[in-house]
């Protein structure tokens, strides 16, 4: 220490003057910490206030959903033998759920499989609304309507970093549009390609089996308009429900069951080439 | 800087145990940080979060309370349009909901005067089911080649969609 003080004493006056002007480290650090804390806390407080106000009526939850869900587990059947590829479901879904009709995004769509000796061709122009006639051949040609499988073990829910998507007690995966930050993880995670970024709201969107309709005792819009009864919707907990009866008695299969997602859309007459 | 460091050493020596003081200071900062974290977390998390699971409980009601564009079923239509409803019940199209062709009618059901789901152009609409395309076998549904069949004119010139099996009846209902 002595040496150091000596050094200061022996140095020229200019250096001494400069040292006097230097802010001591302790003073600098305490001031910096205070300013940093104030800088972080002040906007955080206002941010929290804004966030809380955006979740309007947060404390006023009236309906008890556990009571609504009691004894309900929704299930869906797609009968590929009946489907004629008219895409009334695609059209109805877009109108029911405000999905922009002019954009290539769909909550439900219809795929056409055409098997030839060269292999399988799959097309779904504009979600199935604009199928071209193509040549009639002797090989297998059929339609497969697709929609969210409302998996019992949903990968999309697992990957959401902000808990903006979840499975309800009656077995429907919903999106919380107010919490979704639009990171697209869920869109990547879904093995069925059932999710998309909504062009208007800019949050993840998907089929909800028309949750607003089934909550009011109606069937999903696509089931309502299907002219051939290729789509069926029912309660799997009710053993007398026609859908439950079909699942119990007929040969049904889910899509990509090997992925462990436990899809809740059951297909009748599904060919093995369908992916 | 040299001067500064020397200064610090003298102060610490005056205060006594420098390490205990440092630990106390860090402790205070940690406690403050935890308190601030808890307060901020409390403010940021919506009240209904965790009510039913790891999500915002009120989101369920928000999803469930959206308005339906399509009415429940044809029965809603039948309450007023009894003639068409009865005709359709006996026709080949009996399995089809009114809204499959007429479009969403929930608004019309609640306020009949405001909107009217009348179908104007039928060729394209009928084609969506009856046009011959690959994958649509004749066994499932009657298919036609629209241009060969009618030259693309409105289907209702010959067919009544509410009684399609009775051809050449025209636009009567």
Short mmCIF file of C-alpha atoms in Angstrom, two decimals:
data_model
loop_
_atom_site.label_atom_id
_atom_site.label_comp_id
_atom_site.label_asym_id
_atom_site.label_seq_id
_atom_site.Cartn_x
_atom_site.Cartn_y
_atom_site.Cartn_z
CA UNK A 1 0.00 0.00 0.00
CA UNK A 2 2.74 2.39 0.89
CA UNK A 3 4.27 1.98 -2.46
CA UNK A 4 1.02 2.79 -4.18
CA UNK A 5 0.34 5.93 -2.20
CA UNK A 6 3.87 6.94 -2.87
CA UNK A 7 3.25 6.52 -6.52
CA UNK A 8 0.30 8.88 -6.35
CA UNK A 9 2.27 11.42 -4.44
CA UNK A 10 5.13 11.28 -6.81
CA UNK A 11 3.00 11.53 -9.94
CA UNK A 12 2.43 14.84 -11.58
CA UNK A 13 -0.35 17.24 -10.66
CA UNK A 14 -2.44 16.53 -13.72
CA UNK A 15 -2.92 12.90 -12.74
CA UNK A 16 -3.80 13.93 -9.19
CA UNK A 17 -6.47 16.31 -10.46
CA UNK A 18 -7.92 13.58 -12.66
CA UNK A 19 -8.09 11.09 -9.81
CA UNK A 20 -10.11 13.52 -7.74
CA UNK A 21 -12.70 13.74 -10.51
CA UNK A 22 -13.05 9.93 -10.85
CA UNK A 23 -16.19 8.55 -9.24
CA UNK A 24 -15.26 5.92 -6.64
CA UNK A 25 -16.21 2.39 -7.65
CA UNK A 26 -18.59 1.87 -4.71
CA UNK A 27 -20.56 5.02 -5.45
CA UNK A 28 -20.72 4.11 -9.11
CA UNK A 29 -21.91 0.56 -8.46
CA UNK A 30 -24.60 1.50 -5.92
CA UNK A 31 -25.98 4.22 -8.17
CA UNK A 32 -25.94 1.88 -11.16
CA UNK A 33 -27.76 -0.85 -9.22
CA UNK A 34 -30.43 1.58 -8.02
CA UNK A 35 -30.99 2.91 -11.51
CA UNK A 36 -31.15 -0.59 -12.97
CA UNK A 37 -33.69 -1.73 -10.38
CA UNK A 38 -35.82 1.34 -10.94
CA UNK A 39 -35.54 0.91 -14.69
CA UNK A 40 -36.75 -2.68 -14.53
CA UNK A 41 -39.44 -2.34 -11.88
CA UNK A 42 -41.16 0.79 -13.14
CA UNK A 43 -42.11 -0.53 -16.60
CA UNK A 44 -42.86 -3.98 -15.13
CA UNK A 45 -45.49 -2.53 -12.87
CA UNK A 46 -47.24 -0.77 -15.73
CA UNK A 47 -46.85 -3.86 -17.94
CA UNK A 48 -48.54 -6.00 -15.31
CA UNK A 49 -51.34 -3.48 -15.06
CA UNK A 50 -51.83 -3.57 -18.86
CA UNK A 51 -51.74 -7.37 -18.95
CA UNK A 52 -54.23 -7.72 -16.15
CA UNK A 53 -56.61 -5.25 -17.75
CA UNK A 54 -56.48 -7.22 -21.02
CA UNK A 55 -57.82 -10.26 -19.20
CA UNK A 56 -61.09 -8.48 -18.51
CA UNK A 57 -63.49 -9.90 -15.98
CA UNK A 58 -60.85 -12.28 -14.75
CA UNK A 59 -62.30 -12.88 -11.31
CA UNK A 60 -65.91 -13.16 -12.44
CA UNK A 61 -65.92 -16.81 -13.57
CA UNK A 62 -69.50 -17.97 -13.21
CA UNK A 63 -69.94 -21.34 -14.93
CA UNK A 64 -68.30 -24.31 -13.26
CA UNK A 65 -66.89 -26.32 -16.13
CA UNK A 66 -66.12 -29.43 -14.12
CA UNK A 67 -69.88 -29.86 -13.73
CA UNK A 68 -70.44 -29.33 -17.47
CA UNK A 69 -67.74 -31.88 -18.34
CA UNK A 70 -69.01 -34.57 -16.00
CA UNK A 71 -69.81 -37.76 -17.92
CA UNK A 72 -68.62 -36.33 -21.25
CA UNK A 73 -65.79 -37.39 -23.52
CA UNK A 74 -66.34 -36.31 -27.11
CA UNK A 75 -65.42 -38.55 -30.00
CA UNK A 76 -65.51 -38.19 -33.78
CA UNK A 77 -65.99 -40.70 -36.56
CA UNK A 78 -65.06 -40.21 -40.19
CA UNK A 79 -66.52 -42.76 -42.58
CA UNK A 80 -64.23 -42.69 -45.62
CA UNK A 81 -66.50 -45.17 -47.41
CA UNK A 82 -69.28 -42.59 -47.47
CA UNK A 83 -67.32 -39.43 -48.25
CA UNK A 84 -67.96 -38.11 -51.76
CA UNK A 85 -65.43 -35.28 -51.56
CA UNK A 86 -67.97 -32.47 -51.91
CA UNK A 87 -66.10 -30.35 -49.35
CA UNK A 88 -69.32 -28.88 -47.92
CA UNK A 89 -67.60 -29.45 -44.56
CA UNK A 90 -64.59 -27.37 -45.57
CA UNK A 91 -66.84 -24.53 -46.68
CA UNK A 92 -69.06 -24.73 -43.60
CA UNK A 93 -66.07 -24.85 -41.25
CA UNK A 94 -64.59 -21.70 -42.76
CA UNK A 95 -67.88 -19.84 -42.43
CA UNK A 96 -68.56 -21.08 -38.92
CA UNK A 97 -65.13 -20.32 -37.52
CA UNK A 98 -64.14 -17.14 -39.39
CA UNK A 99 -61.30 -18.81 -41.25
CA UNK A 100 -60.46 -16.54 -44.22
CA UNK A 101 -61.99 -18.24 -47.31
CA UNK A 102 -59.36 -16.88 -49.70
CA UNK A 103 -56.35 -18.12 -47.72
CA UNK A 104 -54.74 -21.58 -47.86
CA UNK A 105 -55.50 -22.33 -44.21
CA UNK A 106 -58.04 -24.93 -43.04
CA UNK A 107 -59.39 -26.30 -39.79
CA UNK A 108 -60.68 -29.25 -41.76
CA UNK A 109 -59.88 -30.35 -45.28
CA UNK A 110 -60.51 -33.26 -47.63
CA UNK A 111 -57.69 -35.24 -49.24
CA UNK A 112 -58.08 -37.36 -52.35
CA UNK A 113 -55.98 -40.50 -52.71
CA UNK A 114 -55.51 -41.89 -56.17
CA UNK A 115 -53.61 -45.17 -56.30
CA UNK A 116 -51.97 -46.05 -59.60
CA UNK A 117 -49.30 -48.54 -60.59
CA UNK A 118 -46.75 -45.73 -60.32
CA UNK A 119 -47.71 -45.07 -56.71
CA UNK A 120 -50.15 -43.00 -54.70
CA UNK A 121 -50.98 -39.41 -55.51
CA UNK A 122 -52.58 -37.25 -52.85
CA UNK A 123 -54.18 -33.92 -53.60
CA UNK A 124 -56.31 -31.44 -51.73
CA UNK A 125 -56.62 -28.30 -53.88
CA UNK A 126 -57.95 -25.43 -51.78
CA UNK A 127 -58.66 -27.90 -48.98
CA UNK A 128 -60.78 -30.03 -51.31
CA UNK A 129 -63.04 -27.25 -52.59
CA UNK A 130 -61.44 -27.29 -56.06
CA UNK A 131 -60.95 -30.94 -57.01
CA UNK A 132 -60.16 -31.42 -60.70
CA UNK A 133 -62.11 -34.22 -62.44
CA UNK A 134 -59.04 -36.33 -63.39
CA UNK A 135 -59.38 -39.51 -65.38
CA UNK A 136 -61.46 -42.32 -63.93
CA UNK A 137 -59.25 -45.36 -63.56
CA UNK A 138 -59.77 -48.86 -62.34
CA UNK A 139 -57.49 -48.33 -59.36
CA UNK A 140 -58.45 -47.21 -55.89
CA UNK A 141 -59.67 -43.65 -55.62
CA UNK A 142 -61.10 -42.30 -52.42
CA UNK A 143 -61.46 -39.26 -50.17
CA UNK A 144 -60.19 -38.83 -46.61
CA UNK A 145 -61.46 -35.86 -44.60
CA UNK A 146 -58.96 -34.58 -42.06
CA UNK A 147 -59.32 -32.46 -38.94
CA UNK A 148 -57.78 -32.05 -35.51
CA UNK A 149 -57.63 -35.44 -33.78
CA UNK A 150 -58.07 -33.90 -30.29
CA UNK A 151 -55.37 -36.29 -29.06
CA UNK A 152 -55.60 -37.68 -25.58
CA UNK A 153 -51.84 -37.18 -25.41
CA UNK A 154 -51.42 -33.94 -27.38
CA UNK A 155 -47.90 -32.92 -28.44
CA UNK A 156 -49.10 -29.38 -29.21
CA UNK A 157 -50.11 -28.81 -25.59
CA UNK A 158 -46.83 -30.22 -24.37
CA UNK A 159 -44.67 -27.81 -26.38
CA UNK A 160 -46.60 -24.59 -25.76
CA UNK A 161 -44.25 -22.34 -23.76
CA UNK A 162 -47.01 -20.04 -22.44
CA UNK A 163 -49.78 -22.56 -21.65
CA UNK A 164 -51.96 -21.05 -24.36
CA UNK A 165 -53.34 -24.40 -25.49
CA UNK A 166 -54.88 -27.09 -23.35
CA UNK A 167 -57.19 -30.10 -23.27
CA UNK A 168 -60.59 -29.54 -21.70
CA UNK A 169 -62.21 -32.03 -19.35
CA UNK A 170 -64.49 -33.27 -22.14
CA UNK A 171 -61.57 -33.95 -24.45
CA UNK A 172 -61.16 -30.99 -26.80
CA UNK A 173 -57.91 -29.12 -27.38
CA UNK A 174 -58.54 -25.38 -27.31
CA UNK A 175 -56.35 -22.34 -27.99
CA UNK A 176 -56.25 -19.36 -25.65
CA UNK A 177 -55.93 -16.61 -28.24
CA UNK A 178 -55.19 -13.98 -25.60
CA UNK A 179 -52.18 -15.85 -24.22
CA UNK A 180 -50.79 -17.23 -27.49
CA UNK A 181 -47.62 -15.42 -28.52
CA UNK A 182 -47.56 -16.92 -32.02
CA UNK A 183 -44.29 -18.85 -31.67
CA UNK A 184 -45.58 -21.70 -33.91
CA UNK A 185 -44.10 -24.48 -31.75
CA UNK A 186 -47.48 -26.22 -31.67
CA UNK A 187 -47.81 -25.98 -35.46
CA UNK A 188 -44.45 -27.76 -35.75
CA UNK A 189 -45.33 -30.31 -33.08
CA UNK A 190 -48.64 -31.51 -34.55
CA UNK A 191 -47.99 -34.72 -36.54
CA UNK A 192 -51.29 -34.25 -38.41
CA UNK A 193 -50.66 -30.73 -39.68
CA UNK A 194 -53.92 -29.67 -38.08
CA UNK A 195 -52.69 -26.30 -36.82
CA UNK A 196 -51.94 -23.08 -38.67
CA UNK A 197 -51.17 -19.44 -38.03
CA UNK A 198 -54.42 -17.50 -38.40
CA UNK A 199 -53.80 -14.80 -41.05
CA UNK A 200 -55.97 -12.23 -39.23
CA UNK A 201 -55.49 -12.84 -35.50
CA UNK A 202 -51.84 -13.99 -35.86
CA UNK A 203 -52.24 -16.66 -33.21
CA UNK A 204 -52.28 -20.45 -33.60
CA UNK A 205 -55.65 -21.76 -34.82
CA UNK A 206 -57.14 -25.21 -35.18
CA UNK A 207 -60.31 -27.26 -35.25
CA UNK A 208 -62.11 -27.20 -31.90
CA UNK A 209 -64.92 -29.57 -32.94
CA UNK A 210 -66.85 -26.28 -32.87
CA UNK A 211 -66.56 -26.06 -29.10
CA UNK A 212 -68.95 -23.08 -29.08
CA UNK A 213 -71.56 -25.29 -30.76
CA UNK A 214 -71.14 -28.47 -28.73
CA UNK A 215 -71.22 -26.38 -25.54
CA UNK A 216 -74.69 -25.27 -26.65
CA UNK A 217 -75.83 -28.80 -27.48
CA UNK A 218 -75.34 -28.52 -31.25
CA UNK A 219 -73.20 -30.71 -33.48
CA UNK A 220 -70.02 -29.35 -35.11
CA UNK A 221 -70.75 -27.41 -38.32
CA UNK A 222 -69.04 -29.99 -40.56
CA UNK A 223 -71.13 -32.80 -39.07
CA UNK A 224 -74.29 -30.72 -39.51
CA UNK A 225 -73.77 -30.06 -43.22
CA UNK A 226 -72.27 -33.39 -44.35
CA UNK A 227 -74.82 -34.58 -46.93
CA UNK A 228 -73.84 -38.26 -46.74
CA UNK A 229 -73.30 -38.71 -43.00
CA UNK A 230 -69.59 -39.36 -43.36
CA UNK A 231 -68.90 -37.37 -40.21
CA UNK A 232 -70.34 -38.38 -36.87
CA UNK A 233 -69.95 -36.79 -33.49
CA UNK A 234 -70.87 -38.19 -30.08
CA UNK A 235 -70.14 -38.82 -26.44
CA UNK A 236 -67.80 -41.75 -25.83
CA UNK A 237 -68.87 -42.04 -22.20
CA UNK A 238 -72.45 -42.75 -23.30
CA UNK A 239 -72.59 -46.41 -24.30
CA UNK A 240 -75.85 -45.91 -26.22
CA UNK A 241 -74.42 -43.12 -28.35
CA UNK A 242 -74.23 -44.24 -32.04
CA UNK A 243 -70.60 -43.10 -32.19
CA UNK A 244 -69.65 -45.21 -29.18
CA UNK A 245 -71.53 -48.15 -30.69
CA UNK A 246 -69.58 -47.87 -33.96
CA UNK A 247 -66.23 -47.67 -32.15
CA UNK A 248 -67.14 -50.69 -30.03
CA UNK A 249 -68.47 -52.84 -32.86
CA UNK A 250 -66.87 -51.76 -36.13
CA UNK A 251 -63.28 -51.85 -37.33
CA UNK A 252 -62.03 -48.34 -36.72
CA UNK A 253 -58.54 -46.91 -36.84
CA UNK A 254 -56.92 -43.65 -35.81
CA UNK A 255 -54.25 -41.80 -37.79
CA UNK A 256 -50.57 -42.22 -36.87
CA UNK A 257 -51.39 -44.15 -33.71
CA UNK A 258 -47.76 -45.29 -33.54
CA UNK A 259 -46.83 -41.77 -32.45
CA UNK A 260 -48.53 -42.34 -29.11
CA UNK A 261 -50.81 -39.33 -29.46
CA UNK A 262 -54.01 -41.35 -28.92
CA UNK A 263 -56.12 -39.59 -31.58
CA UNK A 264 -59.83 -39.26 -30.83
CA UNK A 265 -60.95 -39.14 -34.47
CA UNK A 266 -61.75 -42.69 -35.57
CA UNK A 267 -61.77 -43.63 -39.25
CA UNK A 268 -63.93 -46.27 -40.89
CA UNK A 269 -62.63 -47.92 -44.05
CA UNK A 270 -59.21 -46.34 -43.88
CA UNK A 271 -56.70 -47.65 -46.43
CA UNK A 272 -53.18 -48.38 -45.26
CA UNK A 273 -51.68 -45.83 -47.65
CA UNK A 274 -53.39 -43.00 -45.79
CA UNK A 275 -51.00 -40.92 -43.73
CA UNK B 1 -7.75 3.45 -9.80
CA UNK B 2 -4.77 2.75 -7.62
CA UNK B 3 -5.81 5.54 -5.33
CA UNK B 4 -9.38 4.22 -5.18
CA UNK B 5 -8.35 0.70 -4.21
CA UNK B 6 -6.22 1.99 -1.37
CA UNK B 7 -9.15 4.03 -0.12
CA UNK B 8 -11.43 0.99 0.08
CA UNK B 9 -8.99 -1.01 2.16
CA UNK B 10 -8.83 1.65 4.86
CA UNK B 11 -12.68 1.78 5.15
CA UNK B 12 -12.98 -2.00 5.51
CA UNK B 13 -10.38 -2.03 8.19
CA UNK B 14 -12.35 0.55 10.17
CA UNK B 15 -15.66 -1.46 9.95
CA UNK B 16 -14.20 -4.65 11.35
CA UNK B 17 -15.36 -7.95 9.77
CA UNK B 18 -15.61 -7.30 6.04
CA UNK B 19 -16.76 -10.80 4.94
CA UNK B 20 -19.72 -10.93 7.34
CA UNK B 21 -20.86 -7.58 6.05
CA UNK B 22 -20.64 -8.74 2.47
CA UNK B 23 -22.69 -11.85 3.23
CA UNK B 24 -25.32 -9.73 4.94
CA UNK B 25 -25.50 -7.40 1.98
CA UNK B 26 -25.89 -10.26 -0.52
CA UNK B 27 -28.54 -11.80 1.72
CA UNK B 28 -30.56 -8.58 1.75
CA UNK B 29 -30.33 -8.34 -2.03
CA UNK B 30 -31.46 -11.97 -2.43
CA UNK B 31 -34.45 -11.54 -0.12
CA UNK B 32 -35.42 -8.36 -1.98
CA UNK B 33 -35.13 -10.18 -5.31
CA UNK B 34 -37.38 -12.99 -4.12
CA UNK B 35 -39.97 -10.57 -2.74
CA UNK B 36 -39.97 -8.57 -5.97
CA UNK B 37 -40.26 -11.79 -8.02
CA UNK B 38 -43.25 -12.99 -5.99
CA UNK B 39 -45.01 -9.62 -6.27
CA UNK B 40 -44.40 -9.30 -10.02
CA UNK B 41 -45.45 -12.93 -10.61
CA UNK B 42 -48.65 -12.34 -8.68
CA UNK B 43 -49.42 -9.32 -10.84
CA UNK B 44 -48.58 -10.99 -14.16
CA UNK B 45 -50.48 -14.30 -13.78
CA UNK B 46 -54.18 -14.08 -14.67
CA UNK B 47 -56.50 -14.86 -11.76
CA UNK B 48 -58.20 -17.83 -13.42
CA UNK B 49 -54.89 -19.50 -14.36
CA UNK B 50 -54.73 -22.98 -12.87
CA UNK B 51 -58.44 -23.16 -12.11
CA UNK B 52 -58.89 -26.35 -14.15
CA UNK B 53 -55.29 -27.11 -15.10
CA UNK B 54 -52.18 -25.43 -16.36
CA UNK B 55 -54.03 -22.84 -18.44
CA UNK B 56 -56.25 -19.78 -18.09
CA UNK B 57 -59.64 -21.08 -16.93
CA UNK B 58 -61.61 -18.19 -18.41
CA UNK B 59 -60.35 -19.13 -21.86
CA UNK B 60 -62.84 -22.02 -21.91
CA UNK B 61 -65.81 -19.68 -21.59
CA UNK B 62 -64.29 -17.35 -24.18
CA UNK B 63 -64.07 -20.25 -26.64
CA UNK B 64 -67.50 -21.62 -25.75
CA UNK B 65 -69.31 -18.27 -25.98
CA UNK B 66 -68.44 -17.59 -29.63
CA UNK B 67 -71.47 -17.13 -31.89
CA UNK B 68 -72.59 -19.99 -34.09
CA UNK B 69 -73.10 -19.17 -37.77
CA UNK B 70 -74.94 -22.40 -38.54
CA UNK B 71 -78.20 -23.18 -36.76
CA UNK B 72 -78.53 -26.45 -34.87
CA UNK B 73 -80.34 -28.51 -37.49
CA UNK B 74 -83.06 -28.58 -40.15
CA UNK B 75 -85.67 -28.79 -37.39
CA UNK B 76 -85.07 -25.10 -36.71
CA UNK B 77 -85.93 -24.40 -40.37
CA UNK B 78 -88.93 -26.72 -40.32
CA UNK B 79 -90.69 -24.67 -37.67
CA UNK B 80 -91.48 -22.00 -40.29
CA UNK B 81 -90.81 -23.64 -43.65
CA UNK B 82 -93.10 -26.61 -43.09
CA UNK B 83 -93.92 -27.18 -46.77
CA UNK B 84 -90.28 -27.49 -47.82
CA UNK B 85 -89.45 -29.48 -44.71
CA UNK B 86 -92.17 -32.04 -45.40
CA UNK B 87 -91.28 -32.26 -49.10
CA UNK B 88 -87.64 -32.85 -48.26
CA UNK B 89 -88.47 -35.49 -45.66
CA UNK B 90 -89.80 -37.75 -48.43
CA UNK B 91 -87.16 -36.97 -51.02
CA UNK B 92 -83.77 -38.49 -51.76
CA UNK B 93 -82.19 -35.44 -50.22
CA UNK B 94 -83.87 -36.12 -46.85
CA UNK B 95 -80.58 -36.85 -45.09
CA UNK B 96 -79.20 -33.45 -46.02
CA UNK B 97 -79.40 -30.51 -43.64
CA UNK B 98 -81.01 -27.39 -45.13
CA UNK B 99 -77.82 -25.47 -44.44
CA UNK B 100 -75.69 -27.82 -46.56
CA UNK B 101 -77.07 -26.03 -49.60
CA UNK B 102 -78.52 -22.82 -48.14
CA UNK B 103 -75.49 -21.93 -46.05
CA UNK B 104 -75.26 -20.67 -42.47
CA UNK B 105 -78.70 -19.69 -41.19
CA UNK B 106 -78.34 -18.99 -37.45
CA UNK B 107 -78.84 -15.26 -38.11
CA UNK B 108 -81.89 -15.97 -40.24
CA UNK B 109 -83.37 -18.18 -37.51
CA UNK B 110 -83.03 -15.48 -34.85
CA UNK B 111 -83.95 -12.58 -37.18
CA UNK B 112 -85.77 -13.92 -40.25
CA UNK B 113 -86.26 -10.53 -41.84
CA UNK B 114 -82.61 -9.45 -41.76
CA UNK B 115 -80.94 -12.17 -43.84
CA UNK B 116 -82.37 -14.62 -46.32
CA UNK B 117 -80.42 -17.77 -47.20
CA UNK B 118 -81.84 -18.20 -50.70
CA UNK B 119 -79.66 -20.10 -53.15
CA UNK B 120 -79.33 -18.25 -56.46
CA UNK B 121 -76.80 -20.09 -58.60
CA UNK B 122 -77.23 -23.84 -58.32
CA UNK B 123 -75.00 -25.29 -61.06
CA UNK B 124 -71.81 -24.90 -59.07
CA UNK B 125 -73.47 -25.95 -55.82
CA UNK B 126 -74.97 -29.15 -57.27
CA UNK B 127 -71.66 -29.90 -58.99
CA UNK B 128 -69.87 -30.03 -55.66
CA UNK B 129 -71.65 -33.35 -55.05
CA UNK B 130 -72.92 -34.54 -58.44
CA UNK B 131 -70.08 -33.68 -60.80
CA UNK B 132 -68.15 -36.69 -61.99
CA UNK B 133 -64.65 -36.61 -60.53
CA UNK B 134 -62.05 -39.22 -59.67
CA UNK B 135 -62.82 -40.78 -56.31
CA UNK B 136 -66.58 -40.14 -56.53
CA UNK B 137 -67.98 -43.49 -57.56
CA UNK B 138 -71.39 -43.83 -59.16
CA UNK B 139 -72.43 -46.36 -56.52
CA UNK B 140 -72.27 -43.73 -53.80
CA UNK B 141 -74.03 -40.90 -55.60
CA UNK B 142 -75.52 -40.07 -59.00
CA UNK B 143 -72.83 -38.24 -60.94
CA UNK B 144 -72.99 -36.26 -64.18
CA UNK B 145 -70.65 -34.46 -66.51
CA UNK B 146 -72.19 -30.99 -66.18
CA UNK B 147 -71.42 -29.75 -69.70
CA UNK B 148 -72.62 -32.93 -71.39
CA UNK B 149 -75.62 -33.22 -69.08
CA UNK B 150 -77.05 -29.73 -69.33
CA UNK B 151 -74.57 -27.42 -70.98
CA UNK B 152 -73.97 -25.81 -67.61
CA UNK B 153 -77.36 -24.16 -67.13
CA UNK B 154 -78.93 -23.71 -63.71
CA UNK B 155 -79.97 -27.17 -62.45
CA UNK B 156 -83.29 -25.87 -61.11
CA UNK B 157 -84.51 -25.37 -64.66
CA UNK B 158 -85.28 -29.08 -64.67
CA UNK B 159 -84.76 -30.35 -61.12
CA UNK B 160 -86.39 -29.34 -57.89
CA UNK B 161 -83.70 -29.82 -55.27
CA UNK B 162 -86.34 -30.44 -52.58
CA UNK B 163 -87.80 -33.27 -54.70
CA UNK B 164 -84.92 -34.23 -56.97
CA UNK B 165 -86.39 -37.55 -58.10
CA UNK B 166 -89.28 -35.72 -59.79
CA UNK B 167 -87.56 -34.24 -62.79
CA UNK B 168 -88.81 -31.53 -65.16
CA UNK B 169 -90.81 -29.85 -62.46
CA UNK B 170 -88.98 -26.57 -62.51
CA UNK B 171 -88.67 -23.75 -60.01
CA UNK B 172 -91.85 -24.37 -58.04
CA UNK B 173 -90.46 -24.40 -54.51
#
